[in-house]
Amino acid sequence: MLQKKLQTQKGIIVFVPHYIGSFKYYEKLVPYLQERYEVYFLLLFVHEKYFAEMKDYALKGEYRTFVVEPPANGVFDWIAPIRYARNIKVFKTGVLKLFYDNPRIRKIISVNDSGVYVRYLFNEANKIGVGTMVLQWAMFLEGARNWNKKQVKGFRGLLYTVGKPIYAKLKRLIARLILGRGFILSKALPGRGNSKKFGVINRQAYDYFVQNGVPKEKLSIAGYLDYYFAEKVKQDFGRNERGREAAARRLLINMQKKQIVFFSSPYNGKDIRVLTDEGQYNFTEALVKAIRAVFPAETHDIRVKIHPTENIELYRPLSKWGVTLYDKHTNNYELIYFADLYIAGGTTTNFIPLVMDKDAIFVNFLKHPIIESTKKVFNIRHFVTDYPTFTKLLTDFKNGTLAKQYYDVGGVTTPDSLNKILEWIG
């Protein structure tokens, strides 16, 4: 009787986001999957910095969730190996309970298949025939891990240099003792772990991952949702005046002015950490001041959209320059649709203005090699690295003579991405 009931119910598909950005990407797929699956989000306490935020967002959005809760605080939390062992044990129990309690789980889609936690999740899923899949949702920043290696000098640096490899070996030992001697523990490029399928955004990404050791047989060019939704918003607003005006009111857009939109990238965050919070603000303010020197507030609005990992409060003082701030929940497609000029660094959001054929300026004032490496991802002609050149390009835009800063959009996008992703999921 139970078996017959399971056969008549929908299977469950589970998305595993690691922070609010990947959650918001995967949630776009929910309406298109509900006919075939019950859609759940698996929230893991090991994503501790963003765990509470994701739980709150899921609750407000009334999404179904599975949650592996953190262990209770212990008196020995200050001892790193003990804390790590406790986390591993609690996580293992949570994963085994997840599969035992939910036999209708058919597929799990995550942002990666590396690291001890997701690797163990996929390991147990593979044992019982649950599909294990990685769906690329953002760029992979080449060299980011090497660039952000912790630099500690003096005696503390010596202790760190000697102690880190010892602690890494201890963690591997702890993980194997708890998860099983045959368990493989390693951090690696997405796709090189134990997933069965890896869907990437375009041909460039496919070639990159193949060259870096991801097996061809698990790779597919699934596409990228930003390609689809950017084109959809452009078409919908182009023929629907009421919808366009409603979106403008929602975003506080003054249609009588030109709109300059800057998308922030954190240089004080996890992927790139070369600035303090104060330095990040000063970096952004310098860019805003340069824009204001060319475009007065009477004719041009400046709108700054923060990255999902950033705190909007850092940028509140920009109000003195007439800046309107947008938080992580802003609809990027709509905001960029209203942009007369788009400005950003090496963010994945750059695909949207390309698809919408917007005037754009791409900046890398810190001359960071990782940002420079994204030039080929978007077919950007060049990043601006100094303010005189930036001012010249702003003046060119003002005069209607700004040269296109990117080329061959078709070479870096994947057509019919939504359908391709849905077919890839199956």
CSV table of C-alpha atoms in Angstrom, one decimal:
chain,number,residue,atom,x,y,z
A,1,MET,CA,0.0,0.0,0.0
A,2,LEU,CA,2.8,2.4,0.9
A,3,GLN,CA,4.7,1.6,-2.3
A,4,LYS,CA,1.5,2.3,-4.4
A,5,LYS,CA,1.1,5.6,-2.6
A,6,LEU,CA,4.7,6.6,-3.2
A,7,GLN,CA,4.3,5.8,-6.9
A,8,THR,CA,1.2,8.1,-7.3
A,9,GLN,CA,2.9,11.1,-5.5
A,10,LYS,CA,5.2,13.5,-7.1
A,11,GLY,CA,8.9,13.0,-6.7
A,12,ILE,CA,10.9,15.5,-4.7
A,13,ILE,CA,13.6,17.7,-6.2
A,14,VAL,CA,16.0,19.4,-3.8
A,15,PHE,CA,18.0,22.6,-4.4
A,16,VAL,CA,21.0,23.2,-2.1
A,17,PRO,CA,21.9,26.9,-2.1
A,18,HIS,CA,24.9,28.2,-0.2
A,19,TYR,CA,23.8,31.7,0.3
A,20,ILE,CA,21.0,34.1,-0.6
A,21,GLY,CA,22.4,34.7,-4.1
A,22,SER,CA,22.2,31.0,-5.2
A,23,PHE,CA,18.9,30.6,-3.4
A,24,LYS,CA,17.4,33.5,-5.5
A,25,TYR,CA,18.8,32.0,-8.7
A,26,TYR,CA,17.4,28.5,-8.1
A,27,GLU,CA,14.0,29.9,-6.9
A,28,LYS,CA,13.4,31.2,-10.5
A,29,LEU,CA,13.0,27.6,-11.5
A,30,VAL,CA,10.4,26.7,-9.0
A,31,PRO,CA,7.3,27.7,-11.1
A,32,TYR,CA,8.5,25.6,-14.0
A,33,LEU,CA,9.1,22.5,-12.0
A,34,GLN,CA,6.1,22.3,-9.7
A,35,GLU,CA,4.0,20.4,-12.2
A,36,ARG,CA,6.5,17.5,-12.2
A,37,TYR,CA,8.1,17.7,-8.7
A,38,GLU,CA,7.6,18.9,-5.2
A,39,VAL,CA,10.4,21.4,-4.9
A,40,TYR,CA,12.3,21.8,-1.7
A,41,PHE,CA,15.4,23.8,-0.6
A,42,LEU,CA,17.9,22.1,1.6
A,43,LEU,CA,19.4,24.6,4.1
A,44,LEU,CA,22.6,23.5,5.8
A,45,PHE,CA,23.9,24.9,9.1
A,46,VAL,CA,27.5,24.6,7.7
A,47,HIS,CA,26.7,27.7,5.6
A,48,GLU,CA,26.7,29.4,8.9
A,49,LYS,CA,27.2,33.0,7.8
A,50,TYR,CA,24.1,32.9,5.6
A,51,PHE,CA,22.1,30.1,7.3
A,52,ALA,CA,19.7,32.3,9.2
A,53,GLU,CA,19.1,34.6,6.3
A,54,MET,CA,18.2,31.7,4.0
A,55,LYS,CA,15.8,30.3,6.6
A,56,ASP,CA,14.1,33.6,7.0
A,57,TYR,CA,13.9,34.1,3.2
A,58,ALA,CA,12.4,30.7,2.7
A,59,LEU,CA,9.8,31.3,5.4
A,60,LYS,CA,8.7,34.6,3.9
A,61,GLY,CA,8.5,33.1,0.4
A,62,GLU,CA,6.6,30.1,1.8
A,63,TYR,CA,9.1,27.6,0.2
A,64,ARG,CA,9.2,24.0,1.3
A,65,THR,CA,12.5,23.3,3.1
A,66,PHE,CA,14.6,20.6,4.6
A,67,VAL,CA,16.9,22.0,7.3
A,68,VAL,CA,19.9,20.4,8.9
A,69,GLU,CA,20.1,22.4,12.1
A,70,PRO,CA,23.3,23.2,13.9
A,71,PRO,CA,24.4,21.3,17.1
A,72,ALA,CA,23.7,22.8,20.5
A,73,ASN,CA,26.5,24.9,21.8
A,74,GLY,CA,29.0,23.0,23.8
A,75,VAL,CA,31.6,23.8,26.5
A,76,PHE,CA,34.4,22.7,24.2
A,77,ASP,CA,33.4,24.9,21.1
A,78,TRP,CA,36.6,26.8,21.5
A,79,ILE,CA,38.6,23.7,20.6
A,80,ALA,CA,38.5,23.7,16.8
A,81,PRO,CA,39.0,19.9,16.2
A,82,ILE,CA,36.3,19.0,18.7
A,83,ARG,CA,33.9,21.5,17.1
A,84,TYR,CA,34.7,20.2,13.7
A,85,ALA,CA,34.1,16.6,14.8
A,86,ARG,CA,30.8,17.5,16.4
A,87,ASN,CA,29.6,19.3,13.2
A,88,ILE,CA,30.6,16.4,11.0
A,89,LYS,CA,28.7,14.0,13.3
A,90,VAL,CA,25.5,16.1,13.4
A,91,PHE,CA,25.6,16.7,9.7
A,92,LYS,CA,25.9,12.9,9.0
A,93,THR,CA,22.9,12.2,11.2
A,94,GLY,CA,20.9,15.0,9.5
A,95,VAL,CA,21.7,13.6,6.0
A,96,LEU,CA,20.9,10.0,6.9
A,97,LYS,CA,17.6,11.2,8.4
A,98,LEU,CA,16.8,13.3,5.4
A,99,PHE,CA,16.9,10.3,3.0
A,100,TYR,CA,15.2,7.9,5.5
A,101,ASP,CA,12.3,10.3,6.1
A,102,ASN,CA,11.9,11.3,2.5
A,103,PRO,CA,12.0,8.3,0.1
A,104,ARG,CA,10.4,10.4,-2.7
A,105,ILE,CA,13.6,12.5,-3.2
A,106,ARG,CA,14.6,12.0,-6.8
A,107,LYS,CA,17.2,14.6,-7.5
A,108,ILE,CA,19.5,17.0,-5.7
A,109,ILE,CA,20.9,20.1,-7.4
A,110,SER,CA,23.7,22.0,-5.7
A,111,VAL,CA,26.1,24.8,-6.5
A,112,ASN,CA,29.1,22.4,-6.2
A,113,ASP,CA,30.1,18.9,-5.4
A,114,SER,CA,33.3,19.6,-3.5
A,115,GLY,CA,34.0,20.0,0.2
A,116,VAL,CA,33.2,17.5,2.9
A,117,TYR,CA,29.6,18.3,3.5
A,118,VAL,CA,28.1,18.4,0.0
A,119,ARG,CA,30.4,15.6,-1.0
A,120,TYR,CA,29.0,13.4,1.8
A,121,LEU,CA,25.4,14.4,0.9
A,122,PHE,CA,26.0,13.4,-2.7
A,123,ASN,CA,27.8,10.2,-1.6
A,124,GLU,CA,24.7,9.0,0.3
A,125,ALA,CA,22.4,10.1,-2.5
A,126,ASN,CA,24.4,8.1,-5.1
A,127,LYS,CA,24.1,5.0,-2.9
A,128,ILE,CA,20.3,5.0,-3.2
A,129,GLY,CA,20.0,6.1,-6.8
A,130,VAL,CA,19.1,9.8,-6.2
A,131,GLY,CA,20.3,12.0,-9.0
A,132,THR,CA,23.2,14.2,-8.0
A,133,MET,CA,23.6,17.4,-10.1
A,134,VAL,CA,25.5,20.6,-10.1
A,135,LEU,CA,24.0,23.6,-11.9
A,136,GLN,CA,26.3,26.5,-12.5
A,137,TRP,CA,24.7,29.7,-11.4
A,138,ALA,CA,27.6,32.2,-11.4
A,139,MET,CA,31.1,32.6,-12.8
A,140,PHE,CA,34.0,30.6,-11.3
A,141,LEU,CA,36.7,33.1,-10.5
A,142,GLU,CA,40.0,31.7,-11.8
A,143,GLY,CA,42.7,32.0,-9.2
A,144,ALA,CA,40.4,33.3,-6.4
A,145,ARG,CA,41.5,30.7,-3.9
A,146,ASN,CA,45.2,31.3,-4.4
A,147,TRP,CA,44.8,35.1,-4.4
A,148,ASN,CA,43.0,35.0,-1.0
A,149,LYS,CA,45.3,32.7,0.8
A,150,LYS,CA,45.8,34.1,4.3
A,151,GLN,CA,48.9,36.2,4.8
A,152,VAL,CA,50.2,36.2,8.3
A,153,LYS,CA,53.7,37.5,9.2
A,154,GLY,CA,56.2,37.0,12.0
A,155,PHE,CA,55.9,34.4,14.7
A,156,ARG,CA,52.2,34.0,14.1
A,157,GLY,CA,52.9,33.5,10.4
A,158,LEU,CA,55.3,30.7,11.3
A,159,LEU,CA,52.7,29.1,13.6
A,160,TYR,CA,50.1,29.4,10.8
A,161,THR,CA,52.4,27.9,8.2
A,162,VAL,CA,53.3,24.9,10.3
A,163,GLY,CA,49.9,24.5,12.0
A,164,LYS,CA,47.6,24.8,9.0
A,165,PRO,CA,48.7,21.6,7.2
A,166,ILE,CA,48.7,19.7,10.5
A,167,TYR,CA,45.1,20.8,11.2
A,168,ALA,CA,44.1,19.9,7.6
A,169,LYS,CA,45.4,16.4,8.1
A,170,LEU,CA,43.6,16.2,11.5
A,171,LYS,CA,40.4,17.3,9.8
A,172,ARG,CA,40.7,14.6,7.1
A,173,LEU,CA,41.3,12.0,9.8
A,174,ILE,CA,38.3,13.1,11.8
A,175,ALA,CA,36.1,13.1,8.7
A,176,ARG,CA,37.2,9.6,7.7
A,177,LEU,CA,36.6,8.3,11.3
A,178,ILE,CA,33.1,9.6,11.3
A,179,LEU,CA,32.0,9.3,7.6
A,180,GLY,CA,33.9,6.1,6.8
A,181,ARG,CA,37.5,5.2,5.8
A,182,GLY,CA,36.6,5.2,2.1
A,183,PHE,CA,35.2,8.7,2.1
A,184,ILE,CA,37.2,11.1,-0.1
A,185,LEU,CA,37.7,14.5,1.5
A,186,SER,CA,38.9,17.3,-0.8
A,187,LYS,CA,38.0,20.7,-2.0
A,188,ALA,CA,38.1,20.9,-5.8
A,189,LEU,CA,36.8,22.7,-8.8
A,190,PRO,CA,33.0,22.3,-9.2
A,191,GLY,CA,32.3,19.2,-11.3
A,192,ARG,CA,35.4,17.3,-10.2
A,193,GLY,CA,33.6,15.9,-7.2
A,194,ASN,CA,31.0,13.1,-7.0
A,195,SER,CA,28.0,14.6,-8.8
A,196,LYS,CA,26.7,12.6,-11.8
A,197,LYS,CA,25.8,15.6,-13.9
A,198,PHE,CA,27.2,19.2,-14.2
A,199,GLY,CA,25.3,21.8,-16.2
A,200,VAL,CA,27.3,24.9,-17.2
A,201,ILE,CA,26.2,28.2,-18.6
A,202,ASN,CA,27.9,28.3,-22.0
A,203,ARG,CA,30.5,26.9,-24.4
A,204,GLN,CA,33.3,28.9,-22.7
A,205,ALA,CA,32.5,27.4,-19.4
A,206,TYR,CA,32.3,23.9,-20.9
A,207,ASP,CA,35.7,24.2,-22.4
A,208,TYR,CA,37.2,25.7,-19.2
A,209,PHE,CA,35.9,22.8,-17.0
A,210,VAL,CA,37.0,20.2,-19.5
A,211,GLN,CA,40.5,21.7,-19.6
A,212,ASN,CA,40.6,21.6,-15.7
A,213,GLY,CA,39.8,17.9,-15.4
A,214,VAL,CA,36.0,17.7,-15.3
A,215,PRO,CA,34.9,14.5,-17.2
A,216,LYS,CA,33.2,15.3,-20.5
A,217,GLU,CA,30.6,12.6,-19.9
A,218,LYS,CA,29.1,14.5,-16.9
A,219,LEU,CA,29.2,18.0,-18.6
A,220,SER,CA,26.3,19.6,-20.5
A,221,ILE,CA,25.8,23.2,-21.7
A,222,ALA,CA,22.5,23.8,-19.8
A,223,GLY,CA,22.5,27.6,-20.2
A,224,TYR,CA,21.9,30.5,-17.8
A,225,LEU,CA,18.6,31.9,-16.6
A,226,ASP,CA,19.8,35.5,-16.9
A,227,TYR,CA,20.0,35.1,-20.6
A,228,TYR,CA,16.3,34.1,-20.7
A,229,PHE,CA,14.9,36.6,-18.2
A,230,ALA,CA,16.9,39.5,-19.5
A,231,GLU,CA,15.5,39.0,-23.0
A,232,LYS,CA,12.0,38.4,-21.6
A,233,VAL,CA,11.9,41.6,-19.5
A,234,LYS,CA,13.2,43.6,-22.5
A,235,GLN,CA,10.5,42.2,-24.8
A,236,ASP,CA,7.7,42.4,-22.2
A,237,PHE,CA,8.4,46.1,-21.2
A,238,GLY,CA,8.9,47.0,-24.9
A,239,ARG,CA,5.3,46.1,-25.7
A,240,ASN,CA,3.6,46.6,-22.3
A,241,GLU,CA,3.5,50.2,-21.3
A,242,ARG,CA,1.5,49.6,-18.2
A,243,GLY,CA,3.9,47.0,-16.9
A,244,ARG,CA,6.9,49.2,-17.7
A,245,GLU,CA,5.4,52.2,-15.9
A,246,ALA,CA,4.5,50.0,-12.9
A,247,ALA,CA,8.1,48.7,-12.7
A,248,ALA,CA,9.4,52.3,-12.9
A,249,ARG,CA,7.2,53.3,-9.9
A,250,ARG,CA,8.3,50.3,-8.0
A,251,LEU,CA,12.0,51.1,-8.5
A,252,LEU,CA,11.4,54.9,-8.0
A,253,ILE,CA,12.7,55.6,-11.5
A,254,ASN,CA,12.2,59.2,-12.7
A,255,MET,CA,11.5,58.7,-16.4
A,256,GLN,CA,12.3,62.4,-17.1
A,257,LYS,CA,16.0,61.8,-16.2
A,258,LYS,CA,18.8,59.6,-17.6
A,259,GLN,CA,19.6,56.6,-15.4
A,260,ILE,CA,23.1,55.5,-14.6
A,261,VAL,CA,23.3,52.2,-12.8
A,262,PHE,CA,26.3,50.9,-11.0
A,263,PHE,CA,26.4,47.3,-9.7
A,264,SER,CA,28.7,46.9,-6.8
A,265,SER,CA,31.3,44.1,-6.4
A,266,PRO,CA,32.7,43.5,-2.9
A,267,TYR,CA,36.4,43.8,-2.7
A,268,ASN,CA,36.2,43.3,1.1
A,269,GLY,CA,34.4,39.9,0.9
A,270,LYS,CA,35.0,36.2,0.5
A,271,ASP,CA,36.1,35.8,-3.1
A,272,ILE,CA,38.2,38.9,-3.2
A,273,ARG,CA,39.5,40.6,0.0
A,274,VAL,CA,41.8,43.4,-0.8
A,275,LEU,CA,39.9,46.3,0.9
A,276,THR,CA,38.5,47.0,4.3
A,277,ASP,CA,34.9,48.0,4.7
A,278,GLU,CA,36.1,51.6,4.8
A,279,GLY,CA,38.1,51.1,1.7
A,280,GLN,CA,35.2,49.5,-0.1
A,281,TYR,CA,33.0,52.6,0.7
A,282,ASN,CA,35.8,55.0,-0.4
A,283,PHE,CA,36.2,53.0,-3.6
A,284,THR,CA,32.5,53.3,-4.4
A,285,GLU,CA,32.3,57.0,-3.4
A,286,ALA,CA,35.2,57.9,-5.7
A,287,LEU,CA,33.4,56.3,-8.6
A,288,VAL,CA,30.2,58.1,-7.8
A,289,LYS,CA,32.0,61.4,-7.5
A,290,ALA,CA,33.6,60.9,-10.9
A,291,ILE,CA,30.1,60.3,-12.4
A,292,ARG,CA,28.7,63.4,-10.7
A,293,ALA,CA,31.5,65.5,-12.1
A,294,VAL,CA,30.1,64.8,-15.6
A,295,PHE,CA,26.4,64.3,-14.9
A,296,PRO,CA,24.5,66.8,-12.6
A,297,ALA,CA,21.7,65.5,-10.4
A,298,GLU,CA,19.2,67.7,-12.3
A,299,THR,CA,19.5,65.5,-15.4
A,300,HIS,CA,20.9,62.2,-14.3
A,301,ASP,CA,20.1,59.8,-11.5
A,302,ILE,CA,22.8,57.5,-10.1
A,303,ARG,CA,21.6,54.1,-8.8
A,304,VAL,CA,23.8,51.7,-6.9
A,305,LYS,CA,22.8,48.0,-6.5
A,306,ILE,CA,24.7,46.1,-3.8
A,307,HIS,CA,26.0,42.6,-4.2
A,308,PRO,CA,23.9,39.9,-2.3
A,309,THR,CA,26.7,39.4,0.2
A,310,GLU,CA,27.0,43.1,1.1
A,311,ASN,CA,25.3,45.2,3.8
A,312,ILE,CA,23.4,48.2,2.3
A,313,GLU,CA,24.1,50.2,5.5
A,314,LEU,CA,27.8,50.6,4.4
A,315,TYR,CA,26.6,52.7,1.5
A,316,ARG,CA,24.1,55.0,3.2
A,317,PRO,CA,26.4,58.1,3.2
A,318,LEU,CA,26.3,58.0,-0.7
A,319,SER,CA,23.0,59.8,-0.3
A,320,LYS,CA,24.9,63.1,-0.2
A,321,TRP,CA,25.6,62.5,-3.9
A,322,GLY,CA,22.0,61.9,-4.7
A,323,VAL,CA,22.5,58.2,-5.0
A,324,THR,CA,19.5,55.8,-4.8
A,325,LEU,CA,20.5,52.4,-3.2
A,326,TYR,CA,19.0,49.0,-4.1
A,327,ASP,CA,19.3,45.9,-1.9
A,328,LYS,CA,19.9,42.3,-2.7
A,329,HIS,CA,16.2,41.6,-3.3
A,330,THR,CA,16.0,44.1,-6.2
A,331,ASN,CA,15.0,42.7,-9.6
A,332,ASN,CA,18.2,43.1,-11.6
A,333,TYR,CA,16.5,42.6,-15.0
A,334,GLU,CA,14.1,45.5,-14.4
A,335,LEU,CA,16.7,47.8,-12.9
A,336,ILE,CA,19.1,47.3,-15.8
A,337,TYR,CA,16.2,47.7,-18.3
A,338,PHE,CA,15.8,51.3,-17.2
A,339,ALA,CA,19.6,52.0,-17.3
A,340,ASP,CA,20.8,54.3,-19.9
A,341,LEU,CA,24.3,53.5,-18.9
A,342,TYR,CA,25.4,50.4,-17.0
A,343,ILE,CA,28.7,50.4,-15.0
A,344,ALA,CA,30.2,47.4,-13.2
A,345,GLY,CA,33.3,45.3,-12.6
A,346,GLY,CA,33.6,41.6,-13.2
A,347,THR,CA,30.2,40.5,-11.9
A,348,THR,CA,28.0,37.7,-13.5
A,349,THR,CA,25.3,40.4,-13.8
A,350,ASN,CA,27.2,41.7,-16.8
A,351,PHE,CA,25.4,39.2,-19.0
A,352,ILE,CA,22.1,41.1,-18.5
A,353,PRO,CA,23.2,44.4,-20.2
A,354,LEU,CA,24.8,42.4,-23.0
A,355,VAL,CA,21.6,40.6,-23.7
A,356,MET,CA,19.7,43.9,-23.5
A,357,ASP,CA,22.2,45.7,-25.7
A,358,LYS,CA,22.9,48.5,-23.2
A,359,ASP,CA,25.6,51.1,-23.2
A,360,ALA,CA,28.1,50.0,-20.6
A,361,ILE,CA,31.5,50.8,-19.0
A,362,PHE,CA,33.4,48.1,-17.2
A,363,VAL,CA,35.8,49.1,-14.5
A,364,ASN,CA,38.8,47.6,-12.7
A,365,PHE,CA,40.3,50.5,-10.8
A,366,LEU,CA,42.2,48.1,-8.5
A,367,LYS,CA,43.8,46.4,-11.5
A,368,HIS,CA,42.9,43.1,-9.9
A,369,PRO,CA,43.9,40.1,-12.1
A,370,ILE,CA,40.8,38.1,-11.3
A,371,ILE,CA,38.6,40.9,-12.6
A,372,GLU,CA,40.8,41.2,-15.6
A,373,SER,CA,40.4,37.5,-16.3
A,374,THR,CA,36.6,37.9,-16.6
A,375,LYS,CA,37.1,40.0,-19.8
A,376,LYS,CA,37.0,36.9,-22.0
A,377,VAL,CA,33.9,35.6,-20.1
A,378,PHE,CA,31.8,38.6,-21.4
A,379,ASN,CA,33.8,39.5,-24.5
A,380,ILE,CA,34.6,42.9,-22.9
A,381,ARG,CA,37.0,45.0,-25.0
A,382,HIS,CA,38.8,46.4,-22.0
A,383,PHE,CA,38.4,47.3,-18.4
A,384,VAL,CA,38.9,50.9,-17.3
A,385,THR,CA,41.7,51.1,-14.8
A,386,ASP,CA,42.2,54.9,-14.3
A,387,TYR,CA,39.9,57.8,-13.7
A,388,PRO,CA,41.0,60.0,-16.7
A,389,THR,CA,39.9,57.2,-19.0
A,390,PHE,CA,36.7,56.7,-17.0
A,391,THR,CA,35.9,60.4,-17.3
A,392,LYS,CA,36.5,60.3,-21.0
A,393,LEU,CA,34.2,57.4,-21.5
A,394,LEU,CA,31.5,59.1,-19.4
A,395,THR,CA,31.9,62.2,-21.6
A,396,ASP,CA,31.6,60.1,-24.7
A,397,PHE,CA,28.4,58.7,-23.4
A,398,LYS,CA,27.1,62.2,-22.7
A,399,ASN,CA,27.9,63.2,-26.2
A,400,GLY,CA,26.4,60.1,-27.7
A,401,THR,CA,29.7,58.8,-29.0
A,402,LEU,CA,30.5,56.0,-26.5
A,403,ALA,CA,32.0,53.0,-28.4
A,404,LYS,CA,30.5,49.6,-27.7
A,405,GLN,CA,32.6,48.1,-24.8
A,406,TYR,CA,31.8,44.5,-25.6
A,407,TYR,CA,31.3,42.3,-28.7
A,408,ASP,CA,29.9,39.1,-30.0
A,409,VAL,CA,27.2,38.6,-27.4
A,410,GLY,CA,26.1,35.4,-29.2
A,411,GLY,CA,29.5,33.9,-28.6
A,412,VAL,CA,29.1,34.1,-24.8
A,413,THR,CA,25.4,33.3,-24.3
A,414,THR,CA,23.2,30.2,-24.7
A,415,PRO,CA,19.9,30.5,-26.6
A,416,ASP,CA,16.7,29.1,-25.2
A,417,SER,CA,18.4,28.7,-21.8
A,418,LEU,CA,15.2,28.1,-19.7
A,419,ASN,CA,14.1,25.2,-21.8
A,420,LYS,CA,17.6,23.8,-22.0
A,421,ILE,CA,17.9,23.9,-18.2
A,422,LEU,CA,14.5,22.2,-17.7
A,423,GLU,CA,15.5,19.5,-20.2
A,424,TRP,CA,18.8,19.0,-18.4
A,425,ILE,CA,17.0,18.6,-15.1
A,426,GLY,CA,14.6,16.1,-16.6
